[in-house]
Short mmCIF file of C-alpha atoms in Angstrom, two decimals:
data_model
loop_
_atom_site.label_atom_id
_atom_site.label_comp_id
_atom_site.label_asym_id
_atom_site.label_seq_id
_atom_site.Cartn_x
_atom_site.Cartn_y
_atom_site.Cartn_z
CA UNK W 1 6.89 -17.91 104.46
CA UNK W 2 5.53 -21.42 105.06
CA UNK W 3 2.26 -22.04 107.64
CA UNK W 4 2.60 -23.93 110.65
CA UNK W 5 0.33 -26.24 112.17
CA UNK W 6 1.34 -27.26 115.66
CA UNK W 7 -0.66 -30.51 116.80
CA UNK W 8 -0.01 -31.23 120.57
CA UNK W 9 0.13 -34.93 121.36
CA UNK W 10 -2.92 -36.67 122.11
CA UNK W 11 -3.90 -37.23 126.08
CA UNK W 12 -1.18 -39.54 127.95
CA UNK W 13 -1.14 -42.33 130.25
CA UNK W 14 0.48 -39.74 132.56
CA UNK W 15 -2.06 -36.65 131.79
CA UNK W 16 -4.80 -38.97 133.47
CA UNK W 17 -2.45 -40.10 135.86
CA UNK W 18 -1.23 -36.50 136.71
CA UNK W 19 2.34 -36.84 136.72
CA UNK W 20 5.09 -34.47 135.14
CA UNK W 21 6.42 -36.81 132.06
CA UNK W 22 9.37 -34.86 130.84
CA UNK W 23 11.75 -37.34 128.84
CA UNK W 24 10.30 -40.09 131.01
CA UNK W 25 10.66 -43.16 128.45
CA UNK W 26 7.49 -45.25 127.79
CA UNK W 27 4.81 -42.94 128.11
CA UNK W 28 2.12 -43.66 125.68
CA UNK W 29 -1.62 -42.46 124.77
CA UNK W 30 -4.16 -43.54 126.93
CA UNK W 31 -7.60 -45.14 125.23
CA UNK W 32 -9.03 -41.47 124.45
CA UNK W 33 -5.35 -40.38 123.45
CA UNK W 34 -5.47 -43.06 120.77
CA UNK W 35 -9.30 -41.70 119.88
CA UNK W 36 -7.93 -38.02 119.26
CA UNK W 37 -4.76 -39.26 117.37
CA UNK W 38 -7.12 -42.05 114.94
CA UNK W 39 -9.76 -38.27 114.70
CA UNK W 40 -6.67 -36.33 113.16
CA UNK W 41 -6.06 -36.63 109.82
CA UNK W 42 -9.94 -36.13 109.06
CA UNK W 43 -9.70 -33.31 110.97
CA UNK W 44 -6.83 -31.75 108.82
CA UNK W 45 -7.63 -33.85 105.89
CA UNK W 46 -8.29 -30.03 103.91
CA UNK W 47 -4.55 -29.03 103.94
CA UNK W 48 -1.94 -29.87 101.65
CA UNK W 49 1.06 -30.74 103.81
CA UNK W 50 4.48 -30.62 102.76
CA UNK W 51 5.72 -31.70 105.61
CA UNK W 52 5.58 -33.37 108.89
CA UNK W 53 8.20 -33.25 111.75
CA UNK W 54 7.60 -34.61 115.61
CA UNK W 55 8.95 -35.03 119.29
CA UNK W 56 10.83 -38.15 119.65
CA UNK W 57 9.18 -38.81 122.24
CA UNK W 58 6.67 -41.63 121.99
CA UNK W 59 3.85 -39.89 122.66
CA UNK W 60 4.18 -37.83 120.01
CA UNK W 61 4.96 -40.46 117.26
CA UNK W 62 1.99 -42.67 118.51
CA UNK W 63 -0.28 -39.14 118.07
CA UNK W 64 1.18 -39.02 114.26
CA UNK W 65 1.19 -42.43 113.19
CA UNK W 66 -2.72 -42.27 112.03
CA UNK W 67 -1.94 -39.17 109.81
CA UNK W 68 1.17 -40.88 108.09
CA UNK W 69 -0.86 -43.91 107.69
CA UNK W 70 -3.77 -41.81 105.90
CA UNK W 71 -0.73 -39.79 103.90
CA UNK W 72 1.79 -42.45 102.85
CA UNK W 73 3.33 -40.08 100.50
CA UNK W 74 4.52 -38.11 103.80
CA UNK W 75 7.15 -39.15 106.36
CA UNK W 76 7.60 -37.78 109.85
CA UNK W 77 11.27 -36.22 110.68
CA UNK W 78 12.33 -36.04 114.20
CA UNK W 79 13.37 -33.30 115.59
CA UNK W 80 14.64 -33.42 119.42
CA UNK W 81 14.58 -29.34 119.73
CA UNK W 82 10.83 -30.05 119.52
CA UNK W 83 10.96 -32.33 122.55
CA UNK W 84 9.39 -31.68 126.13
CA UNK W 85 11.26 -29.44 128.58
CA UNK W 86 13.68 -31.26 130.39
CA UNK W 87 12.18 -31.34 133.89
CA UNK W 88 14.92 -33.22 135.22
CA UNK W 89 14.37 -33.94 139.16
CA UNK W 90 10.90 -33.29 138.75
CA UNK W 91 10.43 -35.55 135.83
CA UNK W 92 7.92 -38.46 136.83
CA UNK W 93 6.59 -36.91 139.69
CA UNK W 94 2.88 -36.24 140.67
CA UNK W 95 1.62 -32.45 139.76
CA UNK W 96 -0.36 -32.60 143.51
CA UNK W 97 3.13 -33.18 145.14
CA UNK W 98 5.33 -30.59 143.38
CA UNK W 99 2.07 -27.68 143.45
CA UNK W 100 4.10 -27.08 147.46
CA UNK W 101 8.09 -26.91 145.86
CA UNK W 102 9.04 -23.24 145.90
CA UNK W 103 9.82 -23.32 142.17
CA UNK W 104 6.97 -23.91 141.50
CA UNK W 105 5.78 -20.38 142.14
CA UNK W 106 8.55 -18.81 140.02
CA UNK W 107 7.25 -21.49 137.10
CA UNK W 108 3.64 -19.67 137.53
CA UNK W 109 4.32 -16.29 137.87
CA UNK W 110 8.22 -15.64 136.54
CA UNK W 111 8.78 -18.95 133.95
CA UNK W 112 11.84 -16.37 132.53
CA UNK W 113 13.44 -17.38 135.94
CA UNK W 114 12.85 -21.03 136.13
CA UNK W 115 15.32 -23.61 135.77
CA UNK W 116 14.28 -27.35 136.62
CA UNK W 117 17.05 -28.68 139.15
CA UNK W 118 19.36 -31.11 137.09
CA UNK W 119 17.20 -30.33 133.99
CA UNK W 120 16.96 -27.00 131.67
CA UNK W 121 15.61 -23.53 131.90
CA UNK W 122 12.22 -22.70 130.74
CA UNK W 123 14.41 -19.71 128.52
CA UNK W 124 16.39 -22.65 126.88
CA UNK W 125 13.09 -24.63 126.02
CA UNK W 126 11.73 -21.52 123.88
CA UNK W 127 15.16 -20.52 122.35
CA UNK W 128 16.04 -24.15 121.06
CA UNK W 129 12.12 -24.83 119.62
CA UNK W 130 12.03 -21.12 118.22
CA UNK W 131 15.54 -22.09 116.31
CA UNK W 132 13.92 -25.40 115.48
CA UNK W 133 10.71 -23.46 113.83
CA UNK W 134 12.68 -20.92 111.99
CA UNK W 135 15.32 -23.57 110.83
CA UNK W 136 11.99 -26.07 109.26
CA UNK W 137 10.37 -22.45 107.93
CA UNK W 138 13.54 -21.97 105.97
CA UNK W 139 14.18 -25.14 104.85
CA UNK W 140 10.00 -25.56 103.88
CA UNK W 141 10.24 -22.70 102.16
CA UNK W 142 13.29 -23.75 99.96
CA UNK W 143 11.34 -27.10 98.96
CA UNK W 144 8.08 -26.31 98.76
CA UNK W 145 7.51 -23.06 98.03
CA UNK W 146 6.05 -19.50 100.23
CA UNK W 147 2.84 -20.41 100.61
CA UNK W 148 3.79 -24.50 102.13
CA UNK W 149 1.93 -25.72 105.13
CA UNK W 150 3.85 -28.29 106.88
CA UNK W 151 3.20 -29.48 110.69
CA UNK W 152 4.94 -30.32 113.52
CA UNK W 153 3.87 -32.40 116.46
CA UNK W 154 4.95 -31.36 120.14
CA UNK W 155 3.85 -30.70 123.17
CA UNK W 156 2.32 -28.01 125.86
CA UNK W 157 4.89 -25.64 126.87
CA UNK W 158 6.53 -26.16 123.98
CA UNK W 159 3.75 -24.95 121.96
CA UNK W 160 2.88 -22.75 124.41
CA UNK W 161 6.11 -20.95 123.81
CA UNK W 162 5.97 -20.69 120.28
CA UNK W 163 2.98 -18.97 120.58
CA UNK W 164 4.03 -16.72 123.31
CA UNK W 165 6.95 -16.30 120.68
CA UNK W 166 4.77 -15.56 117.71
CA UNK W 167 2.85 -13.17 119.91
CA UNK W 168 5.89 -11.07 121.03
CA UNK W 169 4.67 -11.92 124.12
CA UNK W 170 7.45 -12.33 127.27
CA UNK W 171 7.56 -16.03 128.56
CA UNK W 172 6.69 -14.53 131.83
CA UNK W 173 3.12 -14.64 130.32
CA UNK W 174 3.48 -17.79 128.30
CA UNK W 175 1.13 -19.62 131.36
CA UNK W 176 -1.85 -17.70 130.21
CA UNK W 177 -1.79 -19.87 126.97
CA UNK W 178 -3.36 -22.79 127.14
CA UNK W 179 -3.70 -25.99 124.69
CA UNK W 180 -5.43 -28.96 125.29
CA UNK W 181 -4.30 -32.39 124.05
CA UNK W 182 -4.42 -33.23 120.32
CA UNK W 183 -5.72 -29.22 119.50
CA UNK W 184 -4.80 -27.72 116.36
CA UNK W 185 -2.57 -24.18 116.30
CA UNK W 186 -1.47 -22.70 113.61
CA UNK W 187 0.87 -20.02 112.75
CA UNK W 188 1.51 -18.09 109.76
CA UNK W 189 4.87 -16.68 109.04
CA UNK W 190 5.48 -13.41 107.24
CA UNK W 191 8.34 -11.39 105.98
CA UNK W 192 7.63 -8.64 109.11
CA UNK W 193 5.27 -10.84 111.20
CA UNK W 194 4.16 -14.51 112.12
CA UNK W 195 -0.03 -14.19 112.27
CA UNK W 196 -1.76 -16.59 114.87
CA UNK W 197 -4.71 -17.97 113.36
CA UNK W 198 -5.71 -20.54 115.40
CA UNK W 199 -5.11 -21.49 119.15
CA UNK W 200 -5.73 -24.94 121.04
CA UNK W 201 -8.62 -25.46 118.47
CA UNK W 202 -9.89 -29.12 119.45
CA UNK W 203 -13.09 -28.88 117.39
CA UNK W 204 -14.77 -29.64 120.86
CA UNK W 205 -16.34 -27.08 123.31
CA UNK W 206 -16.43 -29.68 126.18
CA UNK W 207 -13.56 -28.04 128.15
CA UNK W 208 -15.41 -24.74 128.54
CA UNK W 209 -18.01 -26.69 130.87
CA UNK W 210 -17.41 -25.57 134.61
CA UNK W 211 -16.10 -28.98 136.27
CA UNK W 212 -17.43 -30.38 139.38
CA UNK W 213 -13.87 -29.92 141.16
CA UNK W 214 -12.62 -26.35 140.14
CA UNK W 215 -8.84 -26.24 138.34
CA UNK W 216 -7.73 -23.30 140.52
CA UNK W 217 -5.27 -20.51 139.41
CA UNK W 218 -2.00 -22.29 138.93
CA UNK W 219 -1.29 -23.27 135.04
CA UNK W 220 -0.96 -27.08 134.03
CA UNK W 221 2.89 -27.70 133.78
CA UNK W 222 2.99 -29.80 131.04
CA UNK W 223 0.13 -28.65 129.33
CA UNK W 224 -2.77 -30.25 131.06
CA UNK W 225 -5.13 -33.13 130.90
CA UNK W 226 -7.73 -31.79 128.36
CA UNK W 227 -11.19 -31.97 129.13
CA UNK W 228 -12.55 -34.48 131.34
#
C-alpha cells in the first residue's frame, strides 16, 4: 500500500496571533509561513509523488501552491474530510481566553470525550480523516501502483490523529503528539500494519531550545505556533 506524507500547513496569521482558527475564512500564512511553504518542495524534491490532496482551507492551499508550481505535472485535489476540526463556538477565539473553559480540560486529558459546543467531536474529526486516508490509499494504489507516495496537506490535530491512528494509539493520548508548522510525517501503509517513519520532521532543531517564557503542560489546540 501507497506512502503517505502528511505536510501540516505552514505558520498562520492566527498561530502568531494565538487564536483558535477552525473554519474561520481568510486566514492566511504569515511572512515565515510563506518562507516554510516557498522551502517545501526542495525539501521533498527526492520523492516521486503521485499525488497531492489538501484542506480547503486557505491556509493549506497557500502552503501547497510552491510545490505545484515546482511540479506542474501534479494538481492538488481537495478534500474537506481533511479540513480542521470544527471548533464551532470556540472558533476565532484567543487560546489565553479559552485555557479557563471547563472543556478545555476534557480536550487535554479525555479528547475521546470532547465535543466543541455548536461544532464536532474530536471522535468525528479522526473517524472522517481516517476514512479520508484509507479512501486516497485505495484509490493511489489503483492508479499508481503499491509502492506510490502521494501527500496530503492538513493540519495539527488532524495529523495528530492520524498518527495516533497509525499508532493504535487511543485519541485520549493523541495530545502527546506534537507537529510543528510545515513538518514533514510520513506513514507507510501495509497489508497488516501502517509503519510511522517520520514525525513533525521540520529539518530544524530550533524548537528543542528551552524558551524564555516556558509552554506549560497543556497541548496546543490547533497544533501550535512552531518555534519562535
Amino acid at each position: 500500500m501507497p506512502t503517505l506524507i502528511l505536510v501540516r500547513h505552514g505558520r498562520s496569521t492566527a498561530n502568531t496571533e494565538g487564536l483558535l482558527a477552525g473554519w474561520t475564512p481568510g486566514v492566511a500564512l504569515d511572512e515565515r509561513g510563506a518562507a516554510q511553504a516557498a522551502a517545501l518542495p526542495a525539501r521533498i524534491a527526492g520523492l516521486p509523488l503521485s499525488e497531492i490532496v489538501t484542506s480547503p482551507l486557505q491556509r493549506c492551499q497557500e502552503t501547497i501552491r510552491p510545490l505545484l508550481d515546482a511540479r506542474p505535472e501534479l494538481r492538488a485535489h481537495t478534500d474537506e474530510r481533511i479540513g480542521e476540526c470544527h471548533y464551532g463556538d470556540w472558533s476565532g477565539r484567543k487560546l489565553a481566553d479559552l485555557t479557563n473553559e471547563p472543556l478545555m480540560e476534557v480536550v487535554q486529558a479525555h479528547p475521546s470525550a470532547a465535543a466543541f459546543p455548536g461544532g464536532e467531536s474530536m471522535r468525528a474529526m479522526q473517524t472522517r480523516a481516517a476514512e479520508a486516508v484509507r479512501e486516497w490509499n485505495a484509490r493511489v494504489e489503483r492508479d499508481h501502483g503499491p509502492d506510490a507516495v502521494y501527500l496530503m496537506c492538513s493540519h495539527g490535530d488532524i495529523i495528530k490523529s492520524l498518527v495516533a491512528e497509525a499508532l493504535g494509539l487511543h485519541l485520549d493520548l493523541f495530545q502527546r503528539i506534537s507537529v510543528e508548522p510545515c513538518s514533514v510525517t510520513a506513514i507507510r501503509y501495509t497489508r497488516l500494519r501502517p509503519y510511522l517513519v517520520r514525525l513533525g520532521d521540520t529539518g530544524d532543531f530550533a524548537s528543542l531550545a528551552p524558551r524564555e517564557e516556558p509552554s506549560g503542560d497543556q497541548a496546543p489546540v490547533g497544533g501550535g505556533a512552531g518555534a519562535p
